[in-house]
mmCIF file of C-alpha atoms in Angstrom:
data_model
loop_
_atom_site.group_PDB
_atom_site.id
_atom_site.type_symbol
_atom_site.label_atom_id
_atom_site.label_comp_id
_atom_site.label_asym_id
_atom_site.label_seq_id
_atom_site.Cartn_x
_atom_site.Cartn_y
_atom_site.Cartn_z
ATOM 1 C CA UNK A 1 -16.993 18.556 -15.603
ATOM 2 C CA UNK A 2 -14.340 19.431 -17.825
ATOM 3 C CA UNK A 3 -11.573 17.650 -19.472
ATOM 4 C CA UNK A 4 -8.175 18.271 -17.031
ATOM 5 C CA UNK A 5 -5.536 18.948 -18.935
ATOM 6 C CA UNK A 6 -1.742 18.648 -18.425
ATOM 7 C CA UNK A 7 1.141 20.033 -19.818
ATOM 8 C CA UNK A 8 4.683 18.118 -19.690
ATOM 9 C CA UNK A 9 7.837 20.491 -20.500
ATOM 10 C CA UNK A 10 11.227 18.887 -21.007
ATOM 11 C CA UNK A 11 14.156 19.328 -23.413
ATOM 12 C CA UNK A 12 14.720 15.192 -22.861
ATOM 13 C CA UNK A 13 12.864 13.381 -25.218
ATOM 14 C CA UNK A 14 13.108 10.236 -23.499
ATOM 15 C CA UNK A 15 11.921 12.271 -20.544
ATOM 16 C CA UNK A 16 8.837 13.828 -21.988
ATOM 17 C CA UNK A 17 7.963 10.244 -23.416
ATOM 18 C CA UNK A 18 8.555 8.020 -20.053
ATOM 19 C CA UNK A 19 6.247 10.943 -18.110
ATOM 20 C CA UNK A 20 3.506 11.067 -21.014
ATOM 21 C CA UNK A 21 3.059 7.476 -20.569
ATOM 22 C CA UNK A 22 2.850 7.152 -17.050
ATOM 23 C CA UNK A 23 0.687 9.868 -17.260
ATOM 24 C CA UNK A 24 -1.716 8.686 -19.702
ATOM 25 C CA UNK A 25 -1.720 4.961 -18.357
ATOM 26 C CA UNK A 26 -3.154 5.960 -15.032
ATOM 27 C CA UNK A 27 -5.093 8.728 -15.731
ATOM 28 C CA UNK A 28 -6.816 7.919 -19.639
ATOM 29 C CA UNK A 29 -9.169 10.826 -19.018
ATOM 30 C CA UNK A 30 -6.801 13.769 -19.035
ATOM 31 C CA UNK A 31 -5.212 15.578 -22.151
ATOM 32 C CA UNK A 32 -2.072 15.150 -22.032
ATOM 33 C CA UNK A 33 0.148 17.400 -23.796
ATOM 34 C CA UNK A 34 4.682 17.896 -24.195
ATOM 35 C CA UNK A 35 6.226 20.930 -25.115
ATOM 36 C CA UNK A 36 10.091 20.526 -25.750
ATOM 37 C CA UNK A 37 11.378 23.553 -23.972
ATOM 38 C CA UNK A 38 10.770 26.370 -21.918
ATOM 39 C CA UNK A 39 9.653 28.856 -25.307
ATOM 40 C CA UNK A 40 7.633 25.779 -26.763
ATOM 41 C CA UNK A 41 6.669 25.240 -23.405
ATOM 42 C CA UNK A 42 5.162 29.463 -22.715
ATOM 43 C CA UNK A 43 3.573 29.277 -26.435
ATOM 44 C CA UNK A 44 1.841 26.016 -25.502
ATOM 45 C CA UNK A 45 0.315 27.570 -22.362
ATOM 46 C CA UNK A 46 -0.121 30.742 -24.032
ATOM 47 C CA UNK A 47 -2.647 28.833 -26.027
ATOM 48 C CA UNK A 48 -4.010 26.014 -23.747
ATOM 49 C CA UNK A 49 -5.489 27.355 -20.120
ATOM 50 C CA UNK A 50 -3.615 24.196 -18.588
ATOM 51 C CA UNK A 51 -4.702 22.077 -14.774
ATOM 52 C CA UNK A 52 -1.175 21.399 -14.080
ATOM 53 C CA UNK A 53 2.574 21.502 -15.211
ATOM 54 C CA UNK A 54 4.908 19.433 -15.006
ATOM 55 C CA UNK A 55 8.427 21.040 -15.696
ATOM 56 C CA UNK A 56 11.786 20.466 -16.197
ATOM 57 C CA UNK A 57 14.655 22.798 -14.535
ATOM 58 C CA UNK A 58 17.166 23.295 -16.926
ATOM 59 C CA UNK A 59 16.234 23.805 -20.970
ATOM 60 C CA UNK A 60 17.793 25.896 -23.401
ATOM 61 C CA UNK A 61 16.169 28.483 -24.104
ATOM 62 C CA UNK A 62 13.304 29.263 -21.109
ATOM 63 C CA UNK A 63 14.350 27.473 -18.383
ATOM 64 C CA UNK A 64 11.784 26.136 -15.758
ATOM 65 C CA UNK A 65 12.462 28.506 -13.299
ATOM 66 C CA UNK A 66 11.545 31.456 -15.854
ATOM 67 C CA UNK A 67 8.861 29.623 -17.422
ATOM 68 C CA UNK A 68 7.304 28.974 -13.810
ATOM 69 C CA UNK A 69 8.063 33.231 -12.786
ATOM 70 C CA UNK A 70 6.059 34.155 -16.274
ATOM 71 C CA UNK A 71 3.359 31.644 -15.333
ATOM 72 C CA UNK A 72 2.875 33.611 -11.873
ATOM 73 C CA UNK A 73 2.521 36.656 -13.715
ATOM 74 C CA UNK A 74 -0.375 35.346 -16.074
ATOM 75 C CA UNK A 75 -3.877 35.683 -14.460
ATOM 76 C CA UNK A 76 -4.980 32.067 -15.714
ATOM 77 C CA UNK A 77 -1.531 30.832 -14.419
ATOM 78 C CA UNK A 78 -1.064 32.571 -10.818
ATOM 79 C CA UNK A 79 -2.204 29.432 -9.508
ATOM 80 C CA UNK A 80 -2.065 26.971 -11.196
ATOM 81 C CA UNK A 81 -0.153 23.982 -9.453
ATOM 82 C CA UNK A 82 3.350 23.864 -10.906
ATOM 83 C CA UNK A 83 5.773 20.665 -10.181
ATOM 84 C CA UNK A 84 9.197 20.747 -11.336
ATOM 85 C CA UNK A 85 10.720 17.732 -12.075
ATOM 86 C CA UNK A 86 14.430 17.941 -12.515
ATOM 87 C CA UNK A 87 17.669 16.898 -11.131
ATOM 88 C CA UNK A 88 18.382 19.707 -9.364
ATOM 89 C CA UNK A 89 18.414 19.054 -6.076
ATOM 90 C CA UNK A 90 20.639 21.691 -4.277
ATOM 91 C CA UNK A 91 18.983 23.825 -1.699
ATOM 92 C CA UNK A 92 19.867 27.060 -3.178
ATOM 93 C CA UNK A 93 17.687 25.946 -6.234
ATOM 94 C CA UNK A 94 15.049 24.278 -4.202
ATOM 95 C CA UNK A 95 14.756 27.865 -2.423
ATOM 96 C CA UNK A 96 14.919 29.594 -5.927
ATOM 97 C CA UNK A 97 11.848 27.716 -7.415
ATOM 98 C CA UNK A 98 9.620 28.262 -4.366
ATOM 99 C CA UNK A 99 9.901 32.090 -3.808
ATOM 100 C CA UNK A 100 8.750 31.912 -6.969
ATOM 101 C CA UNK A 101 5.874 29.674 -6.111
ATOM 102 C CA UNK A 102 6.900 26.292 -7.402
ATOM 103 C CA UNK A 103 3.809 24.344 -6.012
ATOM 104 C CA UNK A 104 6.417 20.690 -5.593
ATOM 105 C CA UNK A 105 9.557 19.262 -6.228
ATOM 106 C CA UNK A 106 10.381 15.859 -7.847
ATOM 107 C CA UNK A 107 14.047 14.392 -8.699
ATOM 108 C CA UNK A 108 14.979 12.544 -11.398
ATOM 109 C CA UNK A 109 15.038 9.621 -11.520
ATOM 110 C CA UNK A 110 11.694 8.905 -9.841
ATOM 111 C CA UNK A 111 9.384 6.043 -9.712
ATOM 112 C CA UNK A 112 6.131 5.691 -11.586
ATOM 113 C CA UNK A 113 3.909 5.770 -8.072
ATOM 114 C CA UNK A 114 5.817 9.175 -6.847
ATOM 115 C CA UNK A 115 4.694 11.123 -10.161
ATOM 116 C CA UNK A 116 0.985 8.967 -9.964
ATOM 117 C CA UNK A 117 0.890 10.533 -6.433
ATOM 118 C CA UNK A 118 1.947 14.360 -7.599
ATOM 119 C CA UNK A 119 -1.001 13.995 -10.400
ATOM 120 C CA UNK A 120 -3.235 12.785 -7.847
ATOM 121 C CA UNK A 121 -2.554 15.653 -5.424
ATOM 122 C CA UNK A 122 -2.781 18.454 -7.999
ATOM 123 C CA UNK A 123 -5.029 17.568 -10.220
ATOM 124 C CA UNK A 124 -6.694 14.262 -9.543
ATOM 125 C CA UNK A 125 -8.996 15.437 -6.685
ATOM 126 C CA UNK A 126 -11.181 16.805 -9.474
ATOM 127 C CA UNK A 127 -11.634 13.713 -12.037
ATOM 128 C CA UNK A 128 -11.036 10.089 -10.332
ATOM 129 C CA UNK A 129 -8.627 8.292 -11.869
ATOM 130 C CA UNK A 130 -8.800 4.720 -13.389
ATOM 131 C CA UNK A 131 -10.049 1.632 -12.128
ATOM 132 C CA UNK A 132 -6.694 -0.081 -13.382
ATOM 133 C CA UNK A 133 -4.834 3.203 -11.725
ATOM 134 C CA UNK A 134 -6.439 2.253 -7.928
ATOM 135 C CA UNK A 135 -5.647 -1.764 -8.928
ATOM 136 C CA UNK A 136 -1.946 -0.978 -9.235
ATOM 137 C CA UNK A 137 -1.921 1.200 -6.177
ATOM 138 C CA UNK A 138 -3.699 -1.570 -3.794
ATOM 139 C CA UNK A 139 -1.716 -4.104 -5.354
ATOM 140 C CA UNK A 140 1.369 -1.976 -4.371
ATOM 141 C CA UNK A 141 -0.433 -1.365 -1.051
ATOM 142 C CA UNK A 142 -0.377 -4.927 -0.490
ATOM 143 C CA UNK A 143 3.229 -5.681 -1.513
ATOM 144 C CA UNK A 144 4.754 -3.269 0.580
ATOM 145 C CA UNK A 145 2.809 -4.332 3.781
ATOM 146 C CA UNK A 146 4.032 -8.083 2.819
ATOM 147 C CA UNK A 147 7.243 -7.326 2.398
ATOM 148 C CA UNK A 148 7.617 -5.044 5.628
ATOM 149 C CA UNK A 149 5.919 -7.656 7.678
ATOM 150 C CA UNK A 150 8.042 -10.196 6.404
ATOM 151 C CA UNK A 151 11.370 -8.051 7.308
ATOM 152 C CA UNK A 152 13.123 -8.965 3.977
ATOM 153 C CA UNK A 153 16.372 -7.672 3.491
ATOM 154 C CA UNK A 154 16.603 -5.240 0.334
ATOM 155 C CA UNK A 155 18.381 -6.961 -2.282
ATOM 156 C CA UNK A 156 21.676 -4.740 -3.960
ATOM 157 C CA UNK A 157 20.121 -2.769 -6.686
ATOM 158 C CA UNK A 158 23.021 -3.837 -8.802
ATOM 159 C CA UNK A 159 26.476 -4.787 -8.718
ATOM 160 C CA UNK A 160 29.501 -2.501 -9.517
ATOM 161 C CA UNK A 161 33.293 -1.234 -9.482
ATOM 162 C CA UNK A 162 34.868 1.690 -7.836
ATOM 163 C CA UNK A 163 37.647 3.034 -9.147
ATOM 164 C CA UNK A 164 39.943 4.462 -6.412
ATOM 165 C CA UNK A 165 43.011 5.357 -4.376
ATOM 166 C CA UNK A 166 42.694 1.782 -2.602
ATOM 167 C CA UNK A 167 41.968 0.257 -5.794
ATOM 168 C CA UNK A 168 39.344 -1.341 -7.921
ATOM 169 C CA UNK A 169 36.753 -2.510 -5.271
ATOM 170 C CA UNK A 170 34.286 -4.707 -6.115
ATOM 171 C CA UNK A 171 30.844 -3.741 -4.658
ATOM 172 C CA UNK A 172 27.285 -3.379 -4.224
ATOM 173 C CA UNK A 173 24.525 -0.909 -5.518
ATOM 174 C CA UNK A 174 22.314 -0.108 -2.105
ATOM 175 C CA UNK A 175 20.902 3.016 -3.581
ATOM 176 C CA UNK A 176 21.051 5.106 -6.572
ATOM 177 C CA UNK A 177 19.810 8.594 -8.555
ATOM 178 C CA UNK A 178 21.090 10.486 -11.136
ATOM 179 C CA UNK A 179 23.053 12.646 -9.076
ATOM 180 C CA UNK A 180 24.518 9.759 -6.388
ATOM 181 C CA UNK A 181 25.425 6.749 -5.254
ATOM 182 C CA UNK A 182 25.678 4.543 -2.010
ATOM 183 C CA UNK A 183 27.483 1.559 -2.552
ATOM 184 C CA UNK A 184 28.752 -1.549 -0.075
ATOM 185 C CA UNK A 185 32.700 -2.315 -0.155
ATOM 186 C CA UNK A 186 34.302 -5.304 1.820
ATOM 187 C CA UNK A 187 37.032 -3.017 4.327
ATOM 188 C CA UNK A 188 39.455 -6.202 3.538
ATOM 189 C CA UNK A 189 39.682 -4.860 0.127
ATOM 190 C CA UNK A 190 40.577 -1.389 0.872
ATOM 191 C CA UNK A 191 39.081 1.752 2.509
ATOM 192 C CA UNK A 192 39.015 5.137 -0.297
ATOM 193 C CA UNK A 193 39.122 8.085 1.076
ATOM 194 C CA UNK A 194 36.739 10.831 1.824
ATOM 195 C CA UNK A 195 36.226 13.778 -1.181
ATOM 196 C CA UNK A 196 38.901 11.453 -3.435
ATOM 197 C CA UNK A 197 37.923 11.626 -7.319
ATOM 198 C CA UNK A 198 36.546 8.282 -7.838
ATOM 199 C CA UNK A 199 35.078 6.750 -11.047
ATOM 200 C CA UNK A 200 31.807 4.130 -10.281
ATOM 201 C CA UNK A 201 31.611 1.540 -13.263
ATOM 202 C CA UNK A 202 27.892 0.376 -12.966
ATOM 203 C CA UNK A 203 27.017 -3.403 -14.268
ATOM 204 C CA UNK A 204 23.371 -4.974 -14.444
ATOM 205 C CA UNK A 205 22.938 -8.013 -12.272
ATOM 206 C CA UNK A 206 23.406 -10.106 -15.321
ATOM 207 C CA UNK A 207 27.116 -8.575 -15.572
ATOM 208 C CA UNK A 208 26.692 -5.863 -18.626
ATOM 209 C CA UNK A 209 28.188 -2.613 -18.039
ATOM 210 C CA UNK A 210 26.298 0.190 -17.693
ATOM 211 C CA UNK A 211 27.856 3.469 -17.282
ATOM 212 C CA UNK A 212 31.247 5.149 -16.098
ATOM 213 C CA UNK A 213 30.334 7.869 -13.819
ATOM 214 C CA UNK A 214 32.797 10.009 -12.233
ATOM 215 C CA UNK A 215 32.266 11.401 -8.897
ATOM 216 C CA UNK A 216 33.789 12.153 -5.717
ATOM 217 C CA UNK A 217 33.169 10.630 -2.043
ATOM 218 C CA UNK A 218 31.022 12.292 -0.073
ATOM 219 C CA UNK A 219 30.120 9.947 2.805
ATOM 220 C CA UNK A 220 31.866 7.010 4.615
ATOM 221 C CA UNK A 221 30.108 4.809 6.978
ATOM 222 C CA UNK A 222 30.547 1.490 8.745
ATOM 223 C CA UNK A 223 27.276 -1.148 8.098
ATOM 224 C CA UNK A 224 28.024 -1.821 11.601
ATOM 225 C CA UNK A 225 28.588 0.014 15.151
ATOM 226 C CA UNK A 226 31.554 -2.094 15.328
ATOM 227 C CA UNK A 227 35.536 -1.881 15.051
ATOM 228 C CA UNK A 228 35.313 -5.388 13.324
ATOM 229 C CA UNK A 229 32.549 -4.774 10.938
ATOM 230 C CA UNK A 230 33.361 -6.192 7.555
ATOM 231 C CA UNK A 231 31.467 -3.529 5.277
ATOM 232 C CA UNK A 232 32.086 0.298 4.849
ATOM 233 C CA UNK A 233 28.252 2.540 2.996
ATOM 234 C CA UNK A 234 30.236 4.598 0.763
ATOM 235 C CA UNK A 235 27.975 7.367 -0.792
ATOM 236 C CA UNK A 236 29.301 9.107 -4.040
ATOM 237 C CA UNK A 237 28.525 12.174 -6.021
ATOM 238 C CA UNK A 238 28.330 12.227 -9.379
ATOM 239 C CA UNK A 239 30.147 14.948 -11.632
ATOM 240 C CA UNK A 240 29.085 13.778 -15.193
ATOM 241 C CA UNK A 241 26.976 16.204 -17.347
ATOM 242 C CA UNK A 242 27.303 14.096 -20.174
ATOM 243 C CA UNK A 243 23.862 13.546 -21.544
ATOM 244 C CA UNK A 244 24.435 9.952 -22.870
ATOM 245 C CA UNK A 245 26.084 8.767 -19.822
ATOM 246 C CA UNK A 246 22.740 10.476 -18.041
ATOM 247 C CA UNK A 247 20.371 8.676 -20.545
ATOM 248 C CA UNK A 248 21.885 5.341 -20.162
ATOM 249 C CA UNK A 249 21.463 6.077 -15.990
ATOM 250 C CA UNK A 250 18.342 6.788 -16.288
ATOM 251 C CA UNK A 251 17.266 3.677 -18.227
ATOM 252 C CA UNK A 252 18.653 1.912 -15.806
ATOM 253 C CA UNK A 253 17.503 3.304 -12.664
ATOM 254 C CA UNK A 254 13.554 2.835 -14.506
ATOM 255 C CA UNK A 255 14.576 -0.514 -15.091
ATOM 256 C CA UNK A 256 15.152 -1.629 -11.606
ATOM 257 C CA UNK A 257 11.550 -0.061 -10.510
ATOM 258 C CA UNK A 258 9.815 -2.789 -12.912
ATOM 259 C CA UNK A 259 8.736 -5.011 -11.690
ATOM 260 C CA UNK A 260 9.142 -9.200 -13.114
ATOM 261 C CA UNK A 261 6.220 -10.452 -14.893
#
């Protein structure tokens, strides 16, 4: 049987790095290649009859979406699973990619089991991965059917400031991606208002800042069906392109998917 071999394609570095190793930790066997863009990216596979890609949306140069179109075109390539892996979550885009044939979708940020999974399905059916690959997956298994028989509440992902028209609320992370937030306020402190520029200052549990990310609201919910409830799920969309601020998100959001030793 031969060698399966992968090819990762992002302008990120930090990107391309954090998927090579996940890659290579659970599945040892494959080649695992990284091509920086969507040229370096066409070259590579121009060279290399890859088992699967895994590609980023936007590049300079190539972007995903025309690297995946000339892959379609290639004989070796026509199908050949492609994933793209990108931030880009807008429906218009999602449609984009699959008329022309995306084979999956996967947002940044992600967590290491989601892209394990995507391998698996694509190309893993045809080498078995690792014994130390299906440990980490049963031991997963098994802490997930713990913790939903136990009923524990989720613990806030983080702690955190908004910055709006009712103030600077103090409040907590419930979930978060590159491109969003949902965070608990107290409705004592103040109720923002829906589709008001807001700016989300993002700490670590231990207190350290982590990013200024402006946004606007895009949801408003009570935690409760009650006029008296005490806390208001306020989801908010992030506008920053700025590629530090992204990085330093993005670090971040991997961190909270470790987990303690």
């Amino acid at each position: 049987m031969s060698q399966i071999k992968v090819l990762i394609v992002d302008d990120a570095r930090f990107i391309r790095d954090h998927v090579t190793r996940i890659v290579k930790e659970h599945f040892p066997e494959y080649q695992i290649d990284a091509a920086e863009d969507g040229d370096d990216g066409q070259k590579a596979m121009s060279k290399v009859d890859y088992d699967l890609i895994l590609c980023d949306w936007e590049m300079p140069g190539k972007s995903g979406l025309e690297l995946l179109t000339w892959a379609r075109s290639q004989p070796h390539y026509a199908d050949i699973p492609f994933v793209m892996v990108t931030s880009r979550g807008e429906r218009d885009y999602v449609l984009q990619a699959i008329q022309a044939g995306v084979n999956d979708y996967m947002g940044k940020p992600f967590e290491d089991q989601q892209l394990v999974d995507k391998v698996k399905k694509y190309a893993g059916q045809r080498v078995e991965s690792s014994a130390d690959s299906r440990r980490k997956a049963a031991q997963m298994l098994a802490s997930g059917k713990t913790a939903a028989s136990k009923k524990v509440a989720k613990k806030p992902k983080g702690l955190a400031h908004l910055r709006s028209s009712a103030g600077n609320l103090r409040c907590a992370v419930k979930e978060i991606t590159l491109q969003n937030v949902k965070v608990m306020v107290k409705r004592e402190e103040g109720i923002p208002q829906l589709l008001e520029p807001v700016v989300v200052d993002i700490e670590q549990v231990s207190g350290g800042s982590v990013a200024q990310m402006n946004g606007f609201i895009i949801g408003l919910q009570a935690n409760e069906k009650s006029q008296e409830t005490t806390f208001l799920a306020v989801d908010v969309q992030f506008v920053d392109n700025d590629p530090e601020k992204l990085e330093v998100l993005t670090g971040y959001i991997a961190s909270l998917n470790k987990k303690p030793k």
